[in-house]
């Protein structure tokens, strides 16, 4: 695992965006897995800035999403569909035919729908770079604690803790009880993982996920098994890491260790 520690959150956003941008330049038909949540918003803003200032071209990029709330239509302002349009797609030259997001109101049987999403990822050649956040309870996408490391795309019940955290953004609207999420096994098949966490609220869970035992109790610990996992943290999120000195050493060699971005 390659852990990069940046002094500030803004540097973390710019570092992540620059790695994604380099990957798009190296491989323009990049298949990019997107994550929602507050953490990656600044990364999307930096990518939009790069599109405006350097004409970073998204026309060949194919986008996938990690998860979505079940029961929310794509026009609901709380849906991840709306999130990605608001923070990214409406500002860049994404090709509408290349946007493959999980649906909150899929037609027909949910298990067949989930299998069809898995098939779609497979048929397109798999995800090259998957962006990830992490929940304070260690969840990855909506794989809540106790999720199997081999789990696939499926409907899942959100924990009370996750719904409580989400109520901050849902405000007076009730947080859905169910979501659809890529499984930990699905995520593990992406060629590169780019996990982000910022702020002291994430310090404890980052130490558990990055250096703790592999356990379904902390689904994000599954990334330790991935041969190409990059984790970008600010100083606060990195606070409880045992091997912080080594990560700081690695961070100073970012361009030597990742000369072409993430692909
Ligand atoms: C959400 C999402 C995850 C996200 C995580 C952290 O509920 N389903 O994909 O990574 O929780 O969110 P935040 O970045 O807002 O802390």
Short mmCIF file of N, CA, C and O in Angstrom, two decimals, residues 2 15-33 56 61-62 125-131 189-194 226-230 254-263:
data_model
loop_
_atom_site.label_atom_id
_atom_site.label_comp_id
_atom_site.label_asym_id
_atom_site.label_seq_id
_atom_site.Cartn_x
_atom_site.Cartn_y
_atom_site.Cartn_z
N UNK A 2 0.49 2.22 -0.78
CA UNK A 2 1.26 3.46 -0.87
C UNK A 2 0.44 4.55 -0.17
O UNK A 2 -0.62 4.93 -0.66
N UNK A 15 -3.52 16.57 -5.10
CA UNK A 15 -2.68 15.40 -5.38
C UNK A 15 -3.53 14.30 -6.03
O UNK A 15 -3.14 13.71 -7.04
N UNK A 16 -4.71 14.05 -5.46
CA UNK A 16 -5.59 13.01 -6.03
C UNK A 16 -6.00 13.39 -7.45
O UNK A 16 -5.96 12.56 -8.37
N UNK A 17 -6.39 14.66 -7.65
CA UNK A 17 -6.85 15.09 -8.97
C UNK A 17 -5.71 14.98 -9.98
O UNK A 17 -5.92 14.56 -11.12
N UNK A 18 -4.51 15.34 -9.56
CA UNK A 18 -3.38 15.27 -10.49
C UNK A 18 -3.09 13.82 -10.88
O UNK A 18 -2.80 13.53 -12.05
N UNK A 19 -3.20 12.89 -9.94
CA UNK A 19 -2.97 11.47 -10.27
C UNK A 19 -4.04 10.97 -11.25
O UNK A 19 -3.74 10.23 -12.19
N UNK A 20 -5.29 11.39 -11.04
CA UNK A 20 -6.37 10.97 -11.95
C UNK A 20 -6.13 11.60 -13.33
O UNK A 20 -6.24 10.93 -14.36
N UNK A 21 -5.76 12.89 -13.34
CA UNK A 21 -5.53 13.59 -14.62
C UNK A 21 -4.39 12.93 -15.40
O UNK A 21 -4.51 12.70 -16.61
N UNK A 22 -3.30 12.59 -14.71
CA UNK A 22 -2.19 11.93 -15.40
C UNK A 22 -2.64 10.59 -15.98
O UNK A 22 -2.23 10.19 -17.07
N UNK A 23 -3.51 9.89 -15.24
CA UNK A 23 -4.00 8.59 -15.70
C UNK A 23 -4.85 8.76 -16.96
O UNK A 23 -4.77 7.95 -17.89
N UNK A 24 -5.67 9.83 -17.00
CA UNK A 24 -6.52 10.08 -18.18
C UNK A 24 -5.63 10.41 -19.38
O UNK A 24 -5.86 9.94 -20.49
N UNK A 25 -4.58 11.21 -19.14
CA UNK A 25 -3.70 11.58 -20.26
C UNK A 25 -2.96 10.36 -20.80
O UNK A 25 -2.78 10.20 -21.99
N UNK A 26 -2.55 9.50 -19.88
CA UNK A 26 -1.81 8.31 -20.31
C UNK A 26 -2.75 7.33 -21.03
O UNK A 26 -2.38 6.67 -22.00
N UNK A 27 -3.98 7.24 -20.54
CA UNK A 27 -4.93 6.27 -21.09
C UNK A 27 -6.30 6.95 -21.22
O UNK A 27 -7.15 6.83 -20.33
N UNK A 28 -6.53 7.69 -22.33
CA UNK A 28 -7.76 8.49 -22.45
C UNK A 28 -9.08 7.71 -22.29
O UNK A 28 -10.04 8.27 -21.78
N UNK A 29 -9.16 6.43 -22.71
CA UNK A 29 -10.44 5.74 -22.43
C UNK A 29 -10.47 5.13 -21.03
O UNK A 29 -10.92 4.00 -20.84
N UNK A 30 -9.97 5.90 -20.04
CA UNK A 30 -9.90 5.38 -18.66
C UNK A 30 -11.28 5.02 -18.14
O UNK A 30 -12.25 5.75 -18.34
N UNK A 31 -11.38 3.88 -17.48
CA UNK A 31 -12.63 3.52 -16.82
C UNK A 31 -12.48 3.89 -15.35
O UNK A 31 -11.68 3.29 -14.62
N UNK A 32 -13.21 4.93 -14.97
CA UNK A 32 -13.02 5.55 -13.66
C UNK A 32 -14.23 5.30 -12.76
O UNK A 32 -15.36 5.65 -13.10
N UNK A 33 -13.97 4.70 -11.62
CA UNK A 33 -15.03 4.47 -10.62
C UNK A 33 -15.10 5.68 -9.70
O UNK A 33 -14.07 6.10 -9.15
N UNK A 56 -8.14 19.38 -19.87
CA UNK A 56 -8.16 17.95 -19.58
C UNK A 56 -9.41 17.35 -20.23
O UNK A 56 -10.52 17.80 -19.97
N UNK A 61 -13.43 9.10 -21.26
CA UNK A 61 -13.47 8.44 -19.95
C UNK A 61 -14.85 7.81 -19.74
O UNK A 61 -15.88 8.41 -20.05
N UNK A 62 -14.86 6.59 -19.22
CA UNK A 62 -16.13 5.93 -18.90
C UNK A 62 -16.26 5.92 -17.37
O UNK A 62 -15.33 5.55 -16.66
N UNK A 125 -14.46 -4.12 -19.70
CA UNK A 125 -13.02 -4.35 -19.49
C UNK A 125 -12.56 -4.10 -18.07
O UNK A 125 -11.36 -4.12 -17.79
N UNK A 126 -13.49 -3.85 -17.15
CA UNK A 126 -13.11 -3.66 -15.74
C UNK A 126 -12.76 -2.21 -15.45
O UNK A 126 -12.50 -1.42 -16.35
N UNK A 127 -12.76 -1.88 -14.17
CA UNK A 127 -12.48 -0.49 -13.75
C UNK A 127 -10.96 -0.32 -13.61
O UNK A 127 -10.28 -1.16 -13.02
N UNK A 128 -10.43 0.76 -14.18
CA UNK A 128 -8.99 1.02 -14.09
C UNK A 128 -8.63 1.66 -12.75
O UNK A 128 -7.69 1.24 -12.08
N UNK A 129 -9.36 2.73 -12.42
CA UNK A 129 -9.06 3.47 -11.19
C UNK A 129 -10.36 3.64 -10.42
O UNK A 129 -11.34 4.17 -10.95
N UNK A 130 -10.38 3.18 -9.18
CA UNK A 130 -11.59 3.32 -8.35
C UNK A 130 -11.32 4.28 -7.20
O UNK A 130 -10.44 4.03 -6.36
N UNK A 131 -12.03 5.39 -7.18
CA UNK A 131 -11.94 6.33 -6.05
C UNK A 131 -12.76 5.77 -4.90
O UNK A 131 -13.84 5.21 -5.11
N UNK A 189 -11.47 -5.88 -7.61
CA UNK A 189 -11.07 -6.20 -8.99
C UNK A 189 -10.65 -4.98 -9.80
O UNK A 189 -10.13 -5.13 -10.91
N UNK A 190 -10.86 -3.77 -9.27
CA UNK A 190 -10.37 -2.58 -9.98
C UNK A 190 -8.84 -2.65 -10.02
O UNK A 190 -8.22 -3.16 -9.08
N UNK A 191 -8.25 -2.13 -11.10
CA UNK A 191 -6.79 -2.25 -11.23
C UNK A 191 -6.04 -1.42 -10.19
O UNK A 191 -5.02 -1.83 -9.67
N UNK A 192 -6.56 -0.24 -9.90
CA UNK A 192 -5.94 0.60 -8.86
C UNK A 192 -7.04 1.16 -7.97
O UNK A 192 -8.11 1.53 -8.46
N UNK A 193 -6.77 1.22 -6.68
CA UNK A 193 -7.71 1.85 -5.74
C UNK A 193 -7.09 3.15 -5.25
O UNK A 193 -5.88 3.19 -4.96
N UNK A 194 -7.89 4.19 -5.17
CA UNK A 194 -7.41 5.46 -4.63
C UNK A 194 -8.35 5.86 -3.51
O UNK A 194 -9.46 6.35 -3.75
N UNK A 226 -5.01 -5.45 -1.69
CA UNK A 226 -4.92 -5.00 -3.08
C UNK A 226 -3.48 -4.63 -3.43
O UNK A 226 -2.84 -3.87 -2.70
N UNK A 227 -2.96 -5.14 -4.55
CA UNK A 227 -1.56 -4.85 -4.89
C UNK A 227 -1.31 -3.41 -5.32
O UNK A 227 -0.15 -2.96 -5.29
N UNK A 228 -2.34 -2.69 -5.75
CA UNK A 228 -2.15 -1.30 -6.20
C UNK A 228 -3.11 -0.36 -5.48
O UNK A 228 -3.99 0.23 -6.10
N UNK A 229 -2.93 -0.25 -4.18
CA UNK A 229 -3.81 0.65 -3.42
C UNK A 229 -3.01 1.87 -3.00
O UNK A 229 -1.91 1.76 -2.45
N UNK A 230 -3.58 3.04 -3.30
CA UNK A 230 -2.95 4.31 -2.90
C UNK A 230 -3.93 4.98 -1.93
O UNK A 230 -5.14 5.01 -2.19
N UNK A 254 6.71 10.75 -4.30
CA UNK A 254 5.47 10.46 -5.04
C UNK A 254 5.70 10.34 -6.55
O UNK A 254 5.26 9.37 -7.18
N UNK A 255 6.42 11.31 -7.12
CA UNK A 255 6.57 11.28 -8.59
C UNK A 255 7.48 10.14 -9.06
O UNK A 255 7.33 9.65 -10.16
N UNK A 256 8.40 9.71 -8.20
CA UNK A 256 9.25 8.57 -8.57
C UNK A 256 8.44 7.28 -8.46
O UNK A 256 8.55 6.38 -9.31
N UNK A 257 7.61 7.20 -7.41
CA UNK A 257 6.87 5.96 -7.19
C UNK A 257 5.66 5.83 -8.13
O UNK A 257 5.27 4.72 -8.49
N UNK A 258 5.05 6.96 -8.52
CA UNK A 258 3.90 6.92 -9.42
C UNK A 258 4.15 7.86 -10.60
O UNK A 258 3.48 8.88 -10.74
N UNK A 259 5.11 7.56 -11.47
CA UNK A 259 5.49 8.49 -12.52
C UNK A 259 4.39 8.74 -13.56
O UNK A 259 4.37 9.78 -14.20
N UNK A 260 3.47 7.80 -13.72
CA UNK A 260 2.42 7.96 -14.74
C UNK A 260 1.03 8.02 -14.14
O UNK A 260 0.05 7.60 -14.74
N UNK A 261 0.92 8.49 -12.92
CA UNK A 261 -0.39 8.50 -12.28
C UNK A 261 -0.70 7.11 -11.77
O UNK A 261 0.17 6.44 -11.20
N UNK A 262 -1.91 6.65 -12.06
CA UNK A 262 -2.38 5.41 -11.42
C UNK A 262 -2.53 4.25 -12.39
O UNK A 262 -3.04 3.20 -12.03
N UNK A 263 -2.13 4.47 -13.68
CA UNK A 263 -2.25 3.35 -14.64
C UNK A 263 -0.89 2.99 -15.23
O UNK A 263 0.05 3.74 -15.12
#
